[in-house]
Amino acid sequence: AISIPVGAAELSPIEFDGAIITQQSDDKDAAQQLPTILYVSDVVSSSSHRRMGIASALMDALESFAFEKSGAGTMLYLHVKEENMVAQKFYTNPRRGYGAPTFEQLQH
């Protein structure tokens, strides 16, 4: 049987305006108090396989991986183009719960 990819996702260190934010500290206690910040840089599904739960399965896997590897304080960020209402609805629905970050969240 031939396997054909129908979707892909990528999780990476967070990046805003071309600058990767790292959380390095010589003080291990201080470093452990900082939340891990990860960026969902890509979630895509094949156009012929949309509306089949692929994006949900990919996000479930990314979220599980992030929290298993980095702990419960992990923060995930992503971006969606303003005109992409389908993606905005997907990420902001109660099951996903994403929204615009607060000023305080962006200060980490």
PDB file of C-alpha atoms in Angstrom:
ATOM      1  CA  ALA A   1       0.000   0.000   0.000  1.00  0.00           C
ATOM      2  CA  ILE A   2       1.173   3.478  -0.841  1.00  0.00           C
ATOM      3  CA  SER A   3       0.893   6.122   1.866  1.00  0.00           C
ATOM      4  CA  ILE A   4       0.096   9.624   0.698  1.00  0.00           C
ATOM      5  CA  PRO A   5       0.566  12.531   3.127  1.00  0.00           C
ATOM      6  CA  VAL A   6      -2.663  14.445   3.666  1.00  0.00           C
ATOM      7  CA  GLY A   7      -1.399  17.011   6.163  1.00  0.00           C
ATOM      8  CA  ALA A   8       1.602  18.405   7.978  1.00  0.00           C
ATOM      9  CA  ALA A   9       2.369  20.527  11.022  1.00  0.00           C
ATOM     10  CA  GLU A  10       5.423  22.248  12.458  1.00  0.00           C
ATOM     11  CA  LEU A  11       6.239  23.438  15.971  1.00  0.00           C
ATOM     12  CA  SER A  12       9.282  25.630  16.639  1.00  0.00           C
ATOM     13  CA  PRO A  13      10.735  28.219  19.043  1.00  0.00           C
ATOM     14  CA  ILE A  14       8.632  31.364  18.942  1.00  0.00           C
ATOM     15  CA  GLU A  15       9.506  34.060  16.438  1.00  0.00           C
ATOM     16  CA  PHE A  16       8.131  37.589  16.269  1.00  0.00           C
ATOM     17  CA  ASP A  17       9.212  40.081  13.606  1.00  0.00           C
ATOM     18  CA  GLY A  18      12.102  37.866  12.552  1.00  0.00           C
ATOM     19  CA  ALA A  19      13.629  37.569  16.035  1.00  0.00           C
ATOM     20  CA  ILE A  20      13.553  34.267  17.844  1.00  0.00           C
ATOM     21  CA  ILE A  21      12.814  34.730  21.529  1.00  0.00           C
ATOM     22  CA  THR A  22      14.922  32.452  23.680  1.00  0.00           C
ATOM     23  CA  GLN A  23      14.728  32.020  27.398  1.00  0.00           C
ATOM     24  CA  GLN A  24      18.242  31.396  28.581  1.00  0.00           C
ATOM     25  CA  SER A  25      19.470  32.099  32.077  1.00  0.00           C
ATOM     26  CA  ASP A  26      22.458  31.159  34.178  1.00  0.00           C
ATOM     27  CA  ASP A  27      20.098  30.938  37.148  1.00  0.00           C
ATOM     28  CA  LYS A  28      18.438  27.512  36.845  1.00  0.00           C
ATOM     29  CA  ASP A  29      15.643  28.435  39.288  1.00  0.00           C
ATOM     30  CA  ALA A  30      14.771  31.559  37.275  1.00  0.00           C
ATOM     31  CA  ALA A  31      14.925  29.641  34.006  1.00  0.00           C
ATOM     32  CA  GLN A  32      12.569  26.975  35.380  1.00  0.00           C
ATOM     33  CA  GLN A  33       9.987  29.636  36.323  1.00  0.00           C
ATOM     34  CA  LEU A  34       9.765  30.951  32.764  1.00  0.00           C
ATOM     35  CA  PRO A  35       7.135  29.302  30.582  1.00  0.00           C
ATOM     36  CA  THR A  36       8.253  27.527  27.462  1.00  0.00           C
ATOM     37  CA  ILE A  37       7.013  29.428  24.424  1.00  0.00           C
ATOM     38  CA  LEU A  38       6.530  27.525  21.186  1.00  0.00           C
ATOM     39  CA  TYR A  39       5.255  28.681  17.817  1.00  0.00           C
ATOM     40  CA  VAL A  40       2.890  26.649  15.664  1.00  0.00           C
ATOM     41  CA  SER A  41       4.457  27.669  12.389  1.00  0.00           C
ATOM     42  CA  ASP A  42       2.446  25.491  10.053  1.00  0.00           C
ATOM     43  CA  VAL A  43      -0.698  23.348  10.023  1.00  0.00           C
ATOM     44  CA  VAL A  44      -1.864  22.312   6.575  1.00  0.00           C
ATOM     45  CA  SER A  45      -4.050  19.667   5.027  1.00  0.00           C
ATOM     46  CA  SER A  46      -4.441  18.590   1.442  1.00  0.00           C
ATOM     47  CA  SER A  47      -7.229  20.484  -0.304  1.00  0.00           C
ATOM     48  CA  SER A  48      -8.831  17.156  -1.242  1.00  0.00           C
ATOM     49  CA  HIS A  49      -8.839  16.060   2.423  1.00  0.00           C
ATOM     50  CA  ARG A  50     -10.244  19.140   4.155  1.00  0.00           C
ATOM     51  CA  ARG A  51     -13.126  18.977   6.643  1.00  0.00           C
ATOM     52  CA  MET A  52     -12.076  15.451   7.681  1.00  0.00           C
ATOM     53  CA  GLY A  53     -10.553  16.318  11.073  1.00  0.00           C
ATOM     54  CA  ILE A  54      -6.941  16.316   9.862  1.00  0.00           C
ATOM     55  CA  ALA A  55      -6.138  19.804  11.187  1.00  0.00           C
ATOM     56  CA  SER A  56      -7.711  18.891  14.536  1.00  0.00           C
ATOM     57  CA  ALA A  57      -5.662  15.707  14.738  1.00  0.00           C
ATOM     58  CA  LEU A  58      -2.488  17.621  13.853  1.00  0.00           C
ATOM     59  CA  MET A  59      -3.176  20.312  16.479  1.00  0.00           C
ATOM     60  CA  ASP A  60      -4.007  17.651  19.089  1.00  0.00           C
ATOM     61  CA  ALA A  61      -0.656  15.983  18.366  1.00  0.00           C
ATOM     62  CA  LEU A  62       1.277  19.289  18.475  1.00  0.00           C
ATOM     63  CA  GLU A  63      -0.350  20.350  21.731  1.00  0.00           C
ATOM     64  CA  SER A  64       0.219  16.958  23.356  1.00  0.00           C
ATOM     65  CA  PHE A  65       3.842  16.873  22.243  1.00  0.00           C
ATOM     66  CA  ALA A  66       4.491  20.423  23.463  1.00  0.00           C
ATOM     67  CA  PHE A  67       3.005  19.834  26.902  1.00  0.00           C
ATOM     68  CA  GLU A  68       4.610  16.400  27.328  1.00  0.00           C
ATOM     69  CA  LYS A  69       8.066  17.736  26.436  1.00  0.00           C
ATOM     70  CA  SER A  70       7.886  21.187  28.028  1.00  0.00           C
ATOM     71  CA  GLY A  71       5.310  20.984  30.827  1.00  0.00           C
ATOM     72  CA  ALA A  72       1.945  22.438  31.694  1.00  0.00           C
ATOM     73  CA  GLY A  73       3.174  26.066  31.656  1.00  0.00           C
ATOM     74  CA  THR A  74       3.918  25.880  27.945  1.00  0.00           C
ATOM     75  CA  MET A  75       2.452  28.660  25.816  1.00  0.00           C
ATOM     76  CA  LEU A  76       1.708  28.100  22.136  1.00  0.00           C
ATOM     77  CA  TYR A  77       1.467  30.955  19.666  1.00  0.00           C
ATOM     78  CA  LEU A  78       0.381  30.988  16.039  1.00  0.00           C
ATOM     79  CA  HIS A  79      -0.708  33.512  13.472  1.00  0.00           C
ATOM     80  CA  VAL A  80      -3.599  33.559  11.053  1.00  0.00           C
ATOM     81  CA  LYS A  81      -4.175  36.048   8.275  1.00  0.00           C
ATOM     82  CA  GLU A  82      -7.096  38.362   9.013  1.00  0.00           C
ATOM     83  CA  GLU A  83      -8.876  37.333   5.832  1.00  0.00           C
ATOM     84  CA  ASN A  84      -8.577  33.605   6.608  1.00  0.00           C
ATOM     85  CA  MET A  85     -11.894  33.303   8.422  1.00  0.00           C
ATOM     86  CA  VAL A  86     -11.948  29.483   8.191  1.00  0.00           C
ATOM     87  CA  ALA A  87      -8.654  29.223  10.089  1.00  0.00           C
ATOM     88  CA  GLN A  88      -9.695  31.901  12.588  1.00  0.00           C
ATOM     89  CA  LYS A  89     -12.914  30.025  13.312  1.00  0.00           C
ATOM     90  CA  PHE A  90     -10.956  26.767  13.692  1.00  0.00           C
ATOM     91  CA  TYR A  91      -8.456  28.156  16.213  1.00  0.00           C
ATOM     92  CA  THR A  92     -10.872  30.286  18.240  1.00  0.00           C
ATOM     93  CA  ASN A  93     -13.614  27.678  18.642  1.00  0.00           C
ATOM     94  CA  PRO A  94     -14.118  26.510  22.253  1.00  0.00           C
ATOM     95  CA  ARG A  95     -12.380  23.168  21.586  1.00  0.00           C
ATOM     96  CA  ARG A  96      -9.130  24.899  20.559  1.00  0.00           C
ATOM     97  CA  GLY A  97      -9.522  28.071  22.618  1.00  0.00           C
ATOM     98  CA  TYR A  98      -6.898  30.261  20.937  1.00  0.00           C
ATOM     99  CA  GLY A  99      -7.238  34.026  20.893  1.00  0.00           C
ATOM    100  CA  ALA A 100      -5.226  37.200  20.486  1.00  0.00           C
ATOM    101  CA  PRO A 101      -2.384  37.306  23.030  1.00  0.00           C
ATOM    102  CA  THR A 102      -2.474  39.925  25.758  1.00  0.00           C
ATOM    103  CA  PHE A 103       0.249  42.534  26.118  1.00  0.00           C
ATOM    104  CA  GLU A 104       1.488  40.709  29.239  1.00  0.00           C
ATOM    105  CA  GLN A 105       1.788  37.412  27.378  1.00  0.00           C
ATOM    106  CA  LEU A 106       3.904  39.058  24.707  1.00  0.00           C
ATOM    107  CA  GLN A 107       6.287  40.451  27.336  1.00  0.00           C
ATOM    108  CA  HIS A 108       7.691  37.026  28.332  1.00  0.00           C
TER     109      HIS A 108
END
